[in-house]
Coordinates of C-alpha atoms in Angstrom, one line a residue:
M26 CA 0.0 0.0 -0.1
D27 CA 1.0 3.7 0.0
P28 CA 2.6 5.0 3.3
I29 CA 0.2 4.2 6.1
G30 CA 1.3 7.2 8.0
S31 CA -0.2 9.5 5.3
I32 CA -3.7 8.0 4.8
K33 CA -7.0 9.6 6.0
I34 CA -8.6 6.7 7.9
A35 CA -12.1 8.2 7.8
K36 CA -12.2 7.4 4.0
D37 CA -9.5 5.1 3.3
S38 CA -10.7 1.7 1.9
T39 CA -7.4 -0.1 2.6
F40 CA -7.7 0.8 6.3
A41 CA -11.2 -0.7 6.4
M42 CA -9.7 -3.9 5.0
L43 CA -7.0 -3.9 7.5
L44 CA -9.5 -3.4 10.3
A45 CA -11.7 -6.1 9.1
A46 CA -8.8 -8.7 8.7
Q47 CA -7.6 -7.9 12.1
Q48 CA -11.0 -8.3 13.6
R49 CA -11.2 -11.8 12.0
G50 CA -8.0 -12.8 13.6
C51 CA -5.7 -12.3 10.8
S52 CA -2.0 -11.4 11.3
L53 CA -1.2 -8.3 9.3
W54 CA 2.1 -7.6 7.5
Y55 CA 2.8 -4.2 6.1
M56 CA 4.8 -3.6 2.8
E57 CA 5.2 -0.6 0.3
I58 CA 6.1 -1.2 -3.3
G59 CA 9.7 -0.7 -2.6
D60 CA 9.9 -3.5 -0.1
L61 CA 9.3 -6.2 -2.8
C62 CA 12.2 -8.0 -4.3
L63 CA 13.3 -11.1 -6.2
L64 CA 16.2 -13.2 -4.7
D65 CA 17.5 -16.1 -6.8
G66 CA 14.0 -16.1 -8.5
A67 CA 12.1 -16.2 -5.3
P68 CA 9.6 -13.4 -4.6
Q69 CA 10.2 -11.8 -1.3
A70 CA 9.6 -8.6 0.6
V71 CA 10.8 -6.7 3.5
M72 CA 7.6 -6.7 5.8
R73 CA 6.6 -5.4 9.2
P74 CA 4.0 -6.8 11.6
L75 CA 1.2 -4.3 11.8
A76 CA -1.6 -3.5 14.3
V77 CA -4.3 -1.0 13.5
T78 CA -6.8 1.0 15.6
D79 CA -9.8 3.1 14.4
D80 CA -8.3 6.3 16.1
P81 CA -7.3 9.5 14.0
A82 CA -4.9 10.2 16.9
G83 CA -2.9 7.1 16.3
W84 CA -4.1 4.4 13.8
F85 CA -1.1 2.1 13.4
E86 CA 1.7 0.4 15.1
L87 CA 4.6 -1.3 13.2
G88 CA 7.0 -4.0 14.5
D89 CA 10.3 -4.9 13.4
A90 CA 11.2 -5.4 9.7
Q91 CA 12.0 -8.8 8.5
R92 CA 12.5 -10.2 5.0
R93 CA 10.4 -13.1 4.1
P94 CA 9.2 -15.1 1.0
L95 CA 5.9 -13.7 -0.1
D96 CA 4.3 -17.2 -0.4
T97 CA 4.6 -17.6 3.4
L98 CA 1.6 -15.3 3.5
D99 CA -1.8 -16.7 2.7
V100 CA -2.9 -13.5 1.0
V101 CA -1.4 -10.3 -0.4
L102 CA -3.6 -7.4 -1.0
M103 CA -2.2 -5.1 -3.8
R104 CA -3.5 -1.7 -2.9
K105 CA -1.0 0.7 -4.2
D106 CA -2.6 3.7 -5.7
P107 CA -1.9 4.9 -9.3
P108 CA -0.2 6.2 -11.3
F109 CA -0.1 3.0 -13.2
D110 CA 3.5 3.3 -14.3
M111 CA 6.4 0.9 -15.1
E112 CA 7.2 0.6 -11.4
Y113 CA 3.7 -0.7 -10.7
V114 CA 4.0 -3.1 -13.6
Y115 CA 7.3 -4.4 -12.2
A116 CA 5.6 -5.0 -8.9
T117 CA 3.0 -7.1 -10.5
Y118 CA 5.8 -9.4 -12.0
I119 CA 7.0 -10.0 -8.6
L120 CA 3.4 -10.7 -7.2
E121 CA 2.6 -13.0 -10.1
L122 CA 5.5 -15.2 -9.1
A123 CA 4.2 -15.2 -5.5
A124 CA 0.8 -16.2 -6.8
A125 CA 2.5 -19.1 -8.9
R126 CA 3.9 -20.4 -5.5
G127 CA 0.5 -20.4 -3.9
C128 CA -0.1 -17.0 -2.5
L129 CA -3.5 -15.4 -3.3
V130 CA -2.9 -12.0 -4.6
V131 CA -6.0 -9.7 -4.5
N132 CA -6.6 -8.4 -7.3
D133 CA -4.8 -10.8 -9.7
P134 CA -1.5 -9.2 -10.8
R135 CA -2.1 -10.3 -14.3
T136 CA -5.4 -8.6 -14.6
L137 CA -4.0 -5.5 -12.8
R138 CA -1.6 -5.2 -15.9
D139 CA -4.1 -6.3 -18.6
A140 CA -7.3 -4.4 -17.5
N141 CA -6.5 -0.7 -17.8
E142 CA -9.1 1.0 -15.7
K143 CA -10.1 3.4 -18.6
V144 CA -9.6 1.2 -21.7
F145 CA -11.4 -1.9 -20.1
T146 CA -14.8 -0.2 -20.5
A147 CA -14.4 -0.8 -24.2
H148 CA -14.9 -4.5 -23.6
F149 CA -18.6 -3.5 -22.6
P150 CA -19.6 -1.3 -25.6
D151 CA -23.3 -1.6 -24.7
C152 CA -22.3 0.0 -21.2
A153 CA -20.0 2.6 -22.2
P154 CA -20.4 6.0 -23.9
P155 CA -18.6 6.7 -27.3
L156 CA -15.0 6.8 -26.8
T157 CA -11.5 6.8 -28.5
V158 CA -8.1 6.0 -27.3
T159 CA -5.4 7.5 -29.4
R160 CA -2.1 9.6 -29.6
S161 CA -3.4 11.4 -32.6
G162 CA -4.3 15.1 -32.2
A163 CA -6.2 14.9 -35.4
L164 CA -8.4 12.0 -34.3
L165 CA -9.1 13.7 -31.0
R166 CA -10.1 16.9 -32.7
E167 CA -12.5 14.9 -34.9
F168 CA -14.0 13.0 -31.9
I169 CA -14.6 16.5 -30.2
A170 CA -16.2 17.9 -33.3
A171 CA -18.4 14.8 -33.8
H172 CA -19.7 14.9 -30.3
G173 CA -19.5 18.6 -29.6
D174 CA -18.4 18.1 -25.9
A175 CA -15.9 15.6 -24.7
V176 CA -13.8 14.6 -21.6
L177 CA -10.2 14.0 -22.2
K178 CA -8.0 12.1 -19.7
P179 CA -4.7 10.2 -19.2
L180 CA -4.8 6.4 -19.0
D181 CA -2.7 6.1 -16.0
G182 CA -4.1 8.6 -13.5
M183 CA -6.5 8.7 -10.7
G184 CA -8.4 11.3 -8.4
G185 CA -9.4 13.5 -11.3
R186 CA -5.8 14.5 -12.2
S187 CA -5.4 16.0 -15.7
I188 CA -8.9 15.5 -16.8
F189 CA -10.2 18.1 -19.3
R190 CA -13.8 18.9 -20.5
V191 CA -13.4 20.2 -24.1
R192 CA -16.1 21.6 -26.2
A193 CA -15.9 22.0 -30.0
G194 CA -14.3 25.3 -30.8
D195 CA -12.6 25.6 -27.4
P196 CA -9.4 27.7 -28.1
N197 CA -7.4 25.7 -25.6
T198 CA -8.1 22.4 -27.5
G199 CA -4.5 22.4 -29.0
V200 CA -2.6 22.8 -25.7
I201 CA -4.9 20.2 -23.9
I202 CA -4.2 17.7 -26.6
E203 CA -0.4 18.4 -26.7
T204 CA -0.4 18.2 -22.8
L205 CA -2.2 14.9 -22.6
T206 CA -0.4 13.2 -25.5
D207 CA 2.9 14.8 -24.9
H208 CA 3.0 15.9 -28.5
G209 CA 1.7 12.7 -29.9
T210 CA 3.9 10.3 -27.9
R211 CA 1.4 9.1 -25.3
F212 CA -2.1 7.5 -25.5
C213 CA -5.0 9.3 -24.0
M214 CA -8.7 8.7 -23.9
A215 CA -11.7 10.8 -25.1
Q216 CA -15.2 10.1 -23.9
R217 CA -18.4 11.8 -24.9
F218 CA -19.4 14.3 -22.1
I219 CA -22.3 13.0 -20.2
P220 CA -24.4 15.9 -18.7
E221 CA -25.7 13.7 -16.0
I222 CA -22.4 14.2 -14.1
A223 CA -24.2 17.1 -12.5
A224 CA -26.2 14.4 -10.5
G225 CA -22.9 12.6 -9.6
D226 CA -20.2 10.2 -10.7
R227 CA -21.6 7.1 -9.0
R228 CA -19.1 4.6 -7.6
V229 CA -20.6 0.9 -7.6
L230 CA -18.4 -1.4 -5.5
L231 CA -18.3 -5.0 -6.4
V232 CA -17.2 -7.9 -4.2
D233 CA -16.4 -11.0 -6.2
G234 CA -18.4 -9.7 -9.0
E235 CA -21.5 -8.8 -6.9
P236 CA -22.7 -5.3 -6.4
V237 CA -23.0 -3.6 -3.1
P238 CA -26.7 -2.6 -2.9
Y239 CA -25.7 1.2 -2.2
V240 CA -23.5 3.5 -4.3
L241 CA -21.6 6.7 -3.5
A242 CA -22.6 9.5 -5.7
R243 CA -19.8 11.9 -6.0
I244 CA -21.2 15.3 -7.0
P245 CA -19.0 17.8 -8.6
A246 CA -18.4 21.3 -7.3
P247 CA -20.5 24.0 -9.0
D248 CA -17.6 25.2 -11.0
D249 CA -16.0 21.7 -12.0
A250 CA -17.0 18.8 -14.0
R251 CA -15.1 16.2 -12.2
G252 CA -16.8 13.8 -9.9
N253 CA -13.7 13.0 -7.8
L254 CA -13.7 13.4 -4.1
A255 CA -9.9 14.4 -4.4
A256 CA -11.0 17.3 -6.8
G257 CA -13.5 18.7 -4.3
A258 CA -16.7 16.7 -5.1
R259 CA -19.1 16.0 -2.3
A260 CA -20.3 12.5 -1.3
E261 CA -23.9 11.5 -1.2
P262 CA -24.6 7.7 -0.4
V263 CA -27.7 6.5 -2.4
P264 CA -29.3 3.1 -3.3
I265 CA -28.1 1.3 -6.3
S266 CA -30.2 2.0 -9.4
K267 CA -31.7 -0.7 -11.8
R268 CA -29.2 0.4 -14.6
E269 CA -26.3 0.1 -12.3
R270 CA -27.4 -3.4 -11.3
W271 CA -27.6 -4.2 -15.1
I272 CA -24.1 -2.9 -15.7
A273 CA -22.7 -4.7 -12.7
A274 CA -24.4 -8.0 -14.0
R275 CA -22.5 -7.4 -17.4
V276 CA -19.1 -6.5 -16.1
G277 CA -19.1 -8.6 -12.7
P278 CA -18.7 -12.1 -14.2
E279 CA -15.8 -11.0 -16.4
L280 CA -14.0 -9.5 -13.4
R281 CA -14.6 -12.6 -11.4
A282 CA -13.3 -14.8 -14.1
R283 CA -10.1 -12.6 -14.1
G284 CA -9.5 -13.0 -10.3
V285 CA -10.8 -9.5 -9.4
L286 CA -12.3 -9.7 -5.9
F287 CA -12.8 -6.0 -5.3
A288 CA -13.6 -3.6 -8.0
G289 CA -15.2 -0.1 -8.4
L290 CA -17.4 0.9 -11.4
D291 CA -17.8 4.4 -12.2
V292 CA -21.3 5.1 -13.7
I293 CA -22.5 8.5 -15.0
G294 CA -26.1 8.6 -15.9
D295 CA -26.6 5.3 -17.9
W296 CA -22.9 4.9 -18.8
L297 CA -19.9 3.0 -17.5
T298 CA -17.0 5.3 -17.6
E299 CA -14.2 3.4 -15.7
V300 CA -13.6 0.1 -14.2
N301 CA -11.4 0.5 -11.1
I302 CA -9.4 -2.5 -10.0
T303 CA -6.2 -1.1 -8.5
S304 CA -7.3 0.6 -5.4
P305 CA -10.9 1.4 -5.5
T306 CA -12.3 3.3 -2.4
C307 CA -15.7 4.5 -0.9
I308 CA -16.0 1.5 1.6
R309 CA -16.0 3.7 4.7
E310 CA -18.5 6.2 3.4
L311 CA -21.1 3.5 2.5
D312 CA -20.3 1.6 5.8
R313 CA -21.1 4.7 7.9
A314 CA -24.3 5.6 5.9
Y315 CA -25.9 2.2 5.8
G316 CA -24.4 0.2 8.5
L317 CA -22.5 -2.1 6.2
D318 CA -19.3 -4.1 6.6
I319 CA -18.0 -4.2 2.9
A320 CA -14.4 -4.9 3.9
G321 CA -15.8 -7.8 6.1
D322 CA -17.7 -9.2 3.1
L323 CA -14.4 -9.0 1.1
M324 CA -12.6 -10.9 3.8
A325 CA -15.3 -13.6 3.9
C326 CA -14.7 -13.9 0.2
I327 CA -11.1 -14.3 0.4
E328 CA -11.5 -16.8 3.2
E329 CA -13.9 -18.8 0.9
R330 CA -11.2 -18.8 -1.9
L331 CA -8.5 -20.0 0.6
R332 CA -10.8 -22.9 1.8
A333 CA -11.4 -23.9 -1.9
R334 CA -7.8 -24.2 -2.4

């Protein structure tokens, strides 16, 4: 995970998972991405025993570090936040070797590499809005002209970073495209703008492919079009809609087949805009609003997978 000393426990889903695992009697071991290593072909890590407390004045205690093979652990939860860069990819190589030696890695490291959170929506064209992925400034301009209003974003970010709404005729179109594509050397995504964003970018959580019955609508600030809490959106817990259940039924089985036990679908209006599998969040907000135990449900799912082995 990212450094535990800098998280905000009131809304951190990884912390919810730590609490749930500890409550079930699990031993916790803490690692950051730089702690992973390969030694003579064996996936290992420098890890520290961890105890957590739901107290903002002091929420964790770490023991002494030791280097251990990863396959001495029953489960490794990969919860490193994007950016999804080559360092992240290298980490999945090490985790894949641990999985081959019998460790359950959540989510599956191969799927973390293969299922880009933006591009994976294209596997479900009946769920997703019109989109294009390209390096070409000309194609991006054609897309914007065809739809009149589009959202452009990088393929490796999170939290609303570098997301632009671009209307046809916007004088800033050129510089936005140059910035996102680094002058035609990087891929980016364009999606048709969905005006229902005013009612929120709704996060649908899936545990082993099944949707939680409530979602978190992240409603943009009045002067912003981004439904990201990190970008100033406000959170409003609401029941899941019929359309969102339908989208979950379309996407969930594919994620389950690919070893994704915890995912977050982003839905705006009727449309699936992202499939988040690296470190989806919103557990704690929904738990507080509706008395749920989403992380506990995930731990029960993990225990079932271990029993099946």
